[in-house]
Amino acid sequence: MSPEPRCAVVTGAARGIGAATVLTLAEQGWAVLAMDLAAGDPALPYPLGSAAELTGVVAEAGRRAGRPGRVRAFIGDVRDHDTVLAAVAEAEQHWGGLDAAVAAAGVIAGGVPQWEVPIDQERAVLDVNLGGVLTLARAAVPALLRREPPRHGRFLAVASAAATRGLPLLAAYCAAKAGVAGLIRALAVELAAHGVTANAVSPGSTATPILDESARLYDLGGAGDFAAQQPIGRLLRAGEIAAVLAFLAGPHSSGMTGAVVPVDGGLAL
Ligand SMILES: NC(=O)c1ccc[n+]([C@@H]2O[C@H](COP(=O)([O-])OP(=O)(O)OC[C@H]3O[C@@H](n4cnc5c(N)ncnc54)[C@H](O)[C@@H]3O)[C@@H](O)[C@H]2O)c1
């Protein structure tokens, strides 16, 4: 058995789905290292999460955990291996080991056909959405494997309905998310004998700032316009995605590995 509390690293933690995951895990007794770039990306025309948002999430998560030190902020870029390695090392040093890694950091760009997207935007989408998950796996899986057996390590990623649907004007995003699904399936097989599972969730349209940017890219009136595409007739809340990620991080998902779970209000049907 790993010592309590169970410990997770969550990327993309300043806002949206990553922030909701930090809050949910903290409520459930996890220690969490909450990592975010906490700055804009010069390649992208919309603001990313801020340092103030990250600080606010960490404070709120500490309150919900009833223990302020249970959740710590870590500012860094998921594209940088040494930085992600340092985040994992900090989590291990503070809490004695790593039990789960959640790759939620993501960005979006497009709005024009693939061949017209500025290359630096295409690179950002691929390097954060797929490269960042690979980088987290490279840093976190060895830490998950450092736990003494019997292990119950969890590697988790946020894919997207875009992993399986061909969304016009979002080609690099679709490619990156399909890559995440493929990565999770391969990691699941590589890790199966070692007591570590790998799973992903595929959210549908969820009310977060990335969806506001998607609406702008499609020249819509706002993110709410995506609600009609989902059979449930509304946008998802970030907490609804986080609830499934927290389940996947916990002991009751032990029979699942290599799964890419739609949390999409029926969007993929
Ligand atoms: N919101 C949706 O409708 C939706 C649907 C499907 C999938 N997703 C995926 O969910 C995940 C979370 O997105 P969200 O909806 O919370 O969007 P969001 O924009 O609210 O949050 C993304 C977070 O990732 C952080 N981030 C971006 N680049 C980073 C980097 N290089 N290093 C570290 N952190 C970085 C941002 O600062 C931000 O805080 C993403 O992978 C996204 O692709 C979202």
Coordinates of C-alpha atoms and ligand atoms in Angstrom, one line a residue:
M1 CA 0.0 0.0 0.0
S2 CA 1.3 3.5 -0.8
P3 CA 1.5 5.9 2.1
E4 CA -1.3 8.4 2.5
P5 CA -2.1 10.7 0.9
R6 CA -2.2 9.5 -2.7
C7 CA -0.4 12.0 -4.8
A8 CA -1.1 13.3 -8.3
V9 CA 0.5 15.8 -10.8
V10 CA -2.1 17.6 -12.9
T11 CA -1.1 19.8 -15.9
G12 CA -3.3 22.6 -17.2
A13 CA -4.3 23.3 -13.7
A14 CA -4.9 27.0 -13.7
R15 CA -8.4 26.8 -15.1
G16 CA -11.0 24.7 -16.9
I17 CA -10.9 20.9 -16.8
G18 CA -7.4 20.8 -15.2
A19 CA -8.5 23.2 -12.4
A20 CA -11.7 21.2 -11.8
T21 CA -9.6 18.0 -11.6
V22 CA -7.3 19.6 -9.0
L23 CA -10.4 20.6 -6.9
T24 CA -12.0 17.2 -7.2
L25 CA -8.9 15.2 -6.3
A26 CA -8.2 17.5 -3.3
E27 CA -11.8 17.0 -2.1
Q28 CA -11.2 13.3 -2.3
G29 CA -8.1 13.5 -0.1
W30 CA -5.4 13.6 -2.8
A31 CA -2.2 15.6 -2.5
V32 CA -1.8 17.5 -5.8
L33 CA 0.9 19.3 -7.7
A34 CA -1.0 21.7 -9.9
M35 CA 1.1 22.6 -12.9
D36 CA 0.4 25.3 -15.5
L37 CA 2.3 27.5 -18.0
A38 CA 0.5 30.4 -16.2
A39 CA 1.4 32.8 -19.1
G40 CA 0.4 33.5 -22.6
D41 CA 1.8 31.5 -25.6
P42 CA 3.3 34.0 -28.1
A43 CA 2.2 31.6 -31.0
L44 CA -1.5 31.8 -30.0
P45 CA -3.9 34.8 -30.2
Y46 CA -5.9 34.0 -27.0
P47 CA -5.0 34.2 -23.3
L48 CA -4.0 31.0 -21.5
G49 CA -4.4 30.4 -17.7
S50 CA -2.7 33.0 -15.5
A51 CA -0.5 32.8 -12.4
A52 CA -3.3 34.4 -10.4
E53 CA -5.8 31.8 -11.5
L54 CA -3.4 29.0 -10.6
T55 CA -2.9 30.6 -7.1
G56 CA -6.6 30.8 -6.7
V57 CA -7.2 27.2 -7.7
V58 CA -4.5 26.0 -5.2
A59 CA -5.9 28.1 -2.4
E60 CA -9.5 26.8 -3.1
A61 CA -8.3 23.2 -3.4
G62 CA -6.4 23.5 -0.1
R63 CA -9.6 24.9 1.6
R64 CA -11.7 22.0 0.2
A65 CA -9.0 19.5 1.3
G66 CA -9.1 21.1 4.8
R67 CA -5.3 21.3 4.6
P68 CA -3.6 24.2 2.7
G69 CA -0.3 22.3 2.1
R70 CA -2.0 19.4 0.3
V71 CA -2.0 21.3 -3.0
R72 CA 1.0 23.1 -4.4
A73 CA 1.4 25.2 -7.5
F74 CA 4.1 24.6 -10.1
I75 CA 4.6 27.0 -13.0
G76 CA 6.1 25.4 -16.1
D77 CA 5.7 24.4 -19.7
V78 CA 4.6 20.8 -20.5
R79 CA 6.7 20.9 -23.6
D80 CA 9.9 21.1 -21.6
H81 CA 11.1 17.7 -20.3
D82 CA 13.4 19.0 -17.6
T83 CA 10.6 21.2 -16.2
V84 CA 8.1 18.3 -16.1
L85 CA 10.7 16.1 -14.6
A86 CA 11.2 18.8 -11.9
A87 CA 7.5 18.9 -11.2
V88 CA 7.3 15.1 -10.8
A89 CA 10.4 15.3 -8.5
E90 CA 8.8 18.0 -6.4
A91 CA 5.7 15.9 -5.9
E92 CA 7.7 12.8 -5.0
Q93 CA 9.8 14.8 -2.5
H94 CA 6.8 16.4 -0.8
W95 CA 4.5 13.4 -0.6
G96 CA 6.8 10.4 -0.9
G97 CA 5.8 9.1 -4.3
L98 CA 3.5 9.6 -7.3
D99 CA 0.3 7.7 -7.8
A100 CA -1.4 9.5 -10.7
A101 CA -0.4 11.9 -13.5
V102 CA -3.2 13.8 -15.4
A103 CA -2.3 15.5 -18.7
A104 CA -5.0 18.2 -19.1
A105 CA -2.9 21.1 -20.5
G106 CA -4.2 21.9 -24.0
V107 CA -4.4 24.7 -26.6
I108 CA -6.4 25.2 -29.8
A109 CA -5.8 26.9 -33.1
G110 CA -7.1 26.7 -36.6
G111 CA -10.1 28.4 -38.1
V112 CA -8.7 28.1 -41.6
P113 CA -7.9 24.9 -43.7
Q114 CA -4.9 22.9 -42.5
W115 CA -2.6 24.2 -45.2
E116 CA -3.3 27.8 -44.3
V117 CA -2.7 27.6 -40.5
P118 CA 0.4 29.5 -39.5
I119 CA 3.1 26.9 -38.8
D120 CA 3.9 28.2 -35.3
Q121 CA 0.2 27.7 -34.3
E122 CA 0.2 24.2 -35.8
R123 CA 3.4 23.4 -33.9
A124 CA 1.9 24.8 -30.6
V125 CA -1.2 22.6 -31.0
L126 CA 0.9 19.4 -31.7
D127 CA 3.6 20.2 -29.2
V128 CA 1.3 21.0 -26.2
N129 CA -1.6 18.6 -26.9
L130 CA 0.4 15.6 -27.9
G131 CA 4.0 16.4 -27.1
G132 CA 3.0 17.6 -23.6
V133 CA 1.3 14.2 -22.9
L134 CA 4.4 12.3 -24.2
T135 CA 6.6 14.5 -22.0
L136 CA 4.4 13.9 -18.9
A137 CA 4.5 10.2 -19.6
R138 CA 8.3 10.2 -19.9
A139 CA 8.7 12.0 -16.6
A140 CA 5.8 10.5 -14.6
V141 CA 5.7 6.8 -15.6
P142 CA 9.1 6.1 -14.1
A143 CA 7.9 7.7 -10.9
L144 CA 4.7 5.7 -10.9
L145 CA 6.9 2.6 -11.3
R146 CA 9.1 3.6 -8.4
R147 CA 6.1 2.8 -6.1
E148 CA 6.6 -0.6 -4.4
P149 CA 4.3 -3.3 -5.8
P150 CA 1.5 -4.0 -5.6
R151 CA 1.1 -0.7 -7.5
H152 CA -2.0 1.1 -8.5
G153 CA -0.5 3.9 -10.6
R154 CA -2.6 5.8 -13.0
F155 CA -1.5 7.7 -16.2
L156 CA -4.4 9.8 -17.5
A157 CA -4.9 12.2 -20.4
V158 CA -7.6 14.4 -21.7
A159 CA -8.2 13.6 -25.3
S160 CA -11.3 15.0 -27.1
A161 CA -14.3 14.1 -29.3
A162 CA -11.9 15.5 -31.9
A163 CA -9.8 12.3 -31.5
T164 CA -12.4 10.3 -33.5
R165 CA -14.3 13.0 -35.4
G166 CA -13.0 14.9 -38.4
L167 CA -13.6 18.5 -37.3
P168 CA -13.1 21.0 -40.1
L169 CA -10.6 23.9 -39.5
L170 CA -9.2 22.1 -36.5
A171 CA -6.9 19.5 -38.3
A172 CA -3.9 19.8 -36.1
Y173 CA -6.1 19.6 -33.0
C174 CA -7.8 16.4 -34.3
A175 CA -4.4 14.9 -35.2
A176 CA -3.0 15.7 -31.7
K177 CA -6.0 14.2 -29.9
A178 CA -6.0 11.1 -32.1
G179 CA -2.4 10.8 -31.2
V180 CA -3.2 11.0 -27.5
A181 CA -5.7 8.1 -27.9
G182 CA -3.1 6.0 -29.7
L183 CA -0.5 6.8 -27.0
I184 CA -2.9 5.8 -24.2
R185 CA -3.6 2.5 -25.9
A186 CA 0.1 1.7 -26.4
L187 CA 1.1 2.8 -22.9
A188 CA -1.7 0.7 -21.4
V189 CA -0.1 -2.4 -23.0
E190 CA 3.4 -1.4 -22.1
L191 CA 2.4 -0.9 -18.5
A192 CA -0.1 -3.7 -18.0
A193 CA 2.2 -6.1 -16.3
H194 CA 3.5 -3.4 -13.9
G195 CA 0.3 -2.4 -12.0
V196 CA 0.0 0.9 -13.7
T197 CA -3.0 1.7 -16.0
A198 CA -3.3 4.3 -18.7
N199 CA -6.7 5.8 -19.7
A200 CA -8.1 8.9 -21.2
V201 CA -11.3 10.9 -21.3
S202 CA -12.7 12.4 -24.4
P203 CA -14.8 15.5 -23.5
G204 CA -17.4 16.9 -25.7
S205 CA -18.0 20.7 -25.7
T206 CA -17.3 21.9 -22.2
A207 CA -17.7 25.4 -20.9
T208 CA -14.1 26.5 -20.5
P209 CA -12.0 29.3 -22.2
I210 CA -10.7 26.9 -24.9
L211 CA -14.3 26.5 -26.1
D212 CA -14.7 30.3 -26.3
E213 CA -11.7 30.3 -28.5
S214 CA -13.1 27.5 -30.6
A215 CA -16.3 29.5 -31.1
R216 CA -14.2 32.5 -32.2
L217 CA -12.4 30.3 -34.7
Y218 CA -15.7 29.1 -36.2
D219 CA -17.2 32.7 -36.2
L220 CA -20.0 31.7 -33.8
G221 CA -21.8 34.0 -31.4
G222 CA -20.3 32.3 -28.4
A223 CA -19.4 28.9 -26.9
G224 CA -23.1 28.3 -26.1
D225 CA -23.7 27.8 -29.8
F226 CA -22.0 24.4 -29.5
A227 CA -24.7 23.1 -27.1
A228 CA -27.1 22.3 -29.8
Q229 CA -24.7 19.8 -31.3
Q230 CA -24.7 17.6 -28.2
P231 CA -27.6 15.3 -27.7
I232 CA -27.9 16.4 -24.0
G233 CA -28.6 19.9 -25.4
R234 CA -26.2 21.8 -23.2
L235 CA -22.5 22.3 -22.6
L236 CA -20.7 20.1 -20.2
R237 CA -19.3 21.5 -17.0
A238 CA -15.6 21.1 -16.3
G239 CA -16.5 19.3 -13.0
E240 CA -18.3 16.6 -15.0
I241 CA -15.1 15.7 -16.8
A242 CA -13.1 16.0 -13.6
A243 CA -15.5 13.5 -11.8
V244 CA -14.6 10.9 -14.4
L245 CA -10.9 11.6 -14.3
A246 CA -11.0 11.3 -10.5
F247 CA -12.8 8.0 -10.8
L248 CA -10.1 6.8 -13.2
A249 CA -7.4 8.0 -10.8
G250 CA -8.9 6.0 -8.0
P251 CA -9.0 2.4 -7.0
H252 CA -12.3 1.5 -8.5
S253 CA -11.0 1.8 -12.1
S254 CA -8.5 -1.0 -11.6
G255 CA -10.2 -3.1 -14.3
M256 CA -9.8 -0.4 -16.9
T257 CA -6.7 0.3 -19.1
G258 CA -6.3 1.6 -22.6
A259 CA -9.8 3.1 -22.4
V260 CA -10.7 6.4 -24.1
V261 CA -13.9 7.2 -22.3
P262 CA -16.3 9.7 -23.9
V263 CA -17.7 12.3 -21.5
D264 CA -19.4 14.1 -24.2
G265 CA -23.2 14.3 -23.6
G266 CA -23.6 11.9 -26.5
L267 CA -21.7 14.0 -29.0
A268 CA -19.9 11.0 -30.5
L269 CA -23.1 9.0 -31.1
Ligands
LIG1 N1 -13.4 22.6 -23.2 C1 -13.7 21.7 -24.2 O1 -14.8 21.8 -24.8 C2 -12.8 20.5 -24.4 C3 -13.3 19.5 -25.2 C4 -12.4 18.4 -25.5 C5 -11.2 18.4 -25.0 N2 -10.7 19.4 -24.2 C6 -9.4 19.3 -23.7 O2 -9.4 19.5 -22.3 C7 -8.1 19.9 -21.8 C8 -8.3 21.1 -20.9 O3 -8.8 22.2 -21.6 P1 -9.8 23.2 -21.0 O4 -11.1 23.0 -21.7 O5 -9.7 23.2 -19.5 O6 -9.2 24.6 -21.6 P2 -8.5 25.8 -20.9 O7 -8.0 26.7 -22.0 O8 -9.5 26.4 -19.9 O9 -7.3 25.2 -20.0 C9 -6.1 24.8 -20.5 C10 -5.0 25.0 -19.5 O10 -3.8 24.5 -20.1 C11 -2.8 25.4 -19.8 N3 -1.7 25.3 -20.8 C12 -1.7 25.6 -22.1 N4 -0.5 25.4 -22.6 C13 0.3 24.9 -21.6 C14 1.7 24.5 -21.6 N5 2.5 24.6 -22.6 N6 2.2 24.1 -20.4 C15 1.4 24.0 -19.3 N7 0.1 24.4 -19.3 C16 -0.4 24.8 -20.4 C17 -3.4 26.8 -19.9 O11 -2.7 27.8 -19.3 C18 -4.8 26.5 -19.3 O12 -4.8 26.8 -17.9 C19 -7.3 20.3 -23.1 O13 -6.4 19.2 -23.4 C20 -8.4 20.4 -24.1 O14 -7.9 20.1 -25.4 C21 -11.5 20.5 -23.9

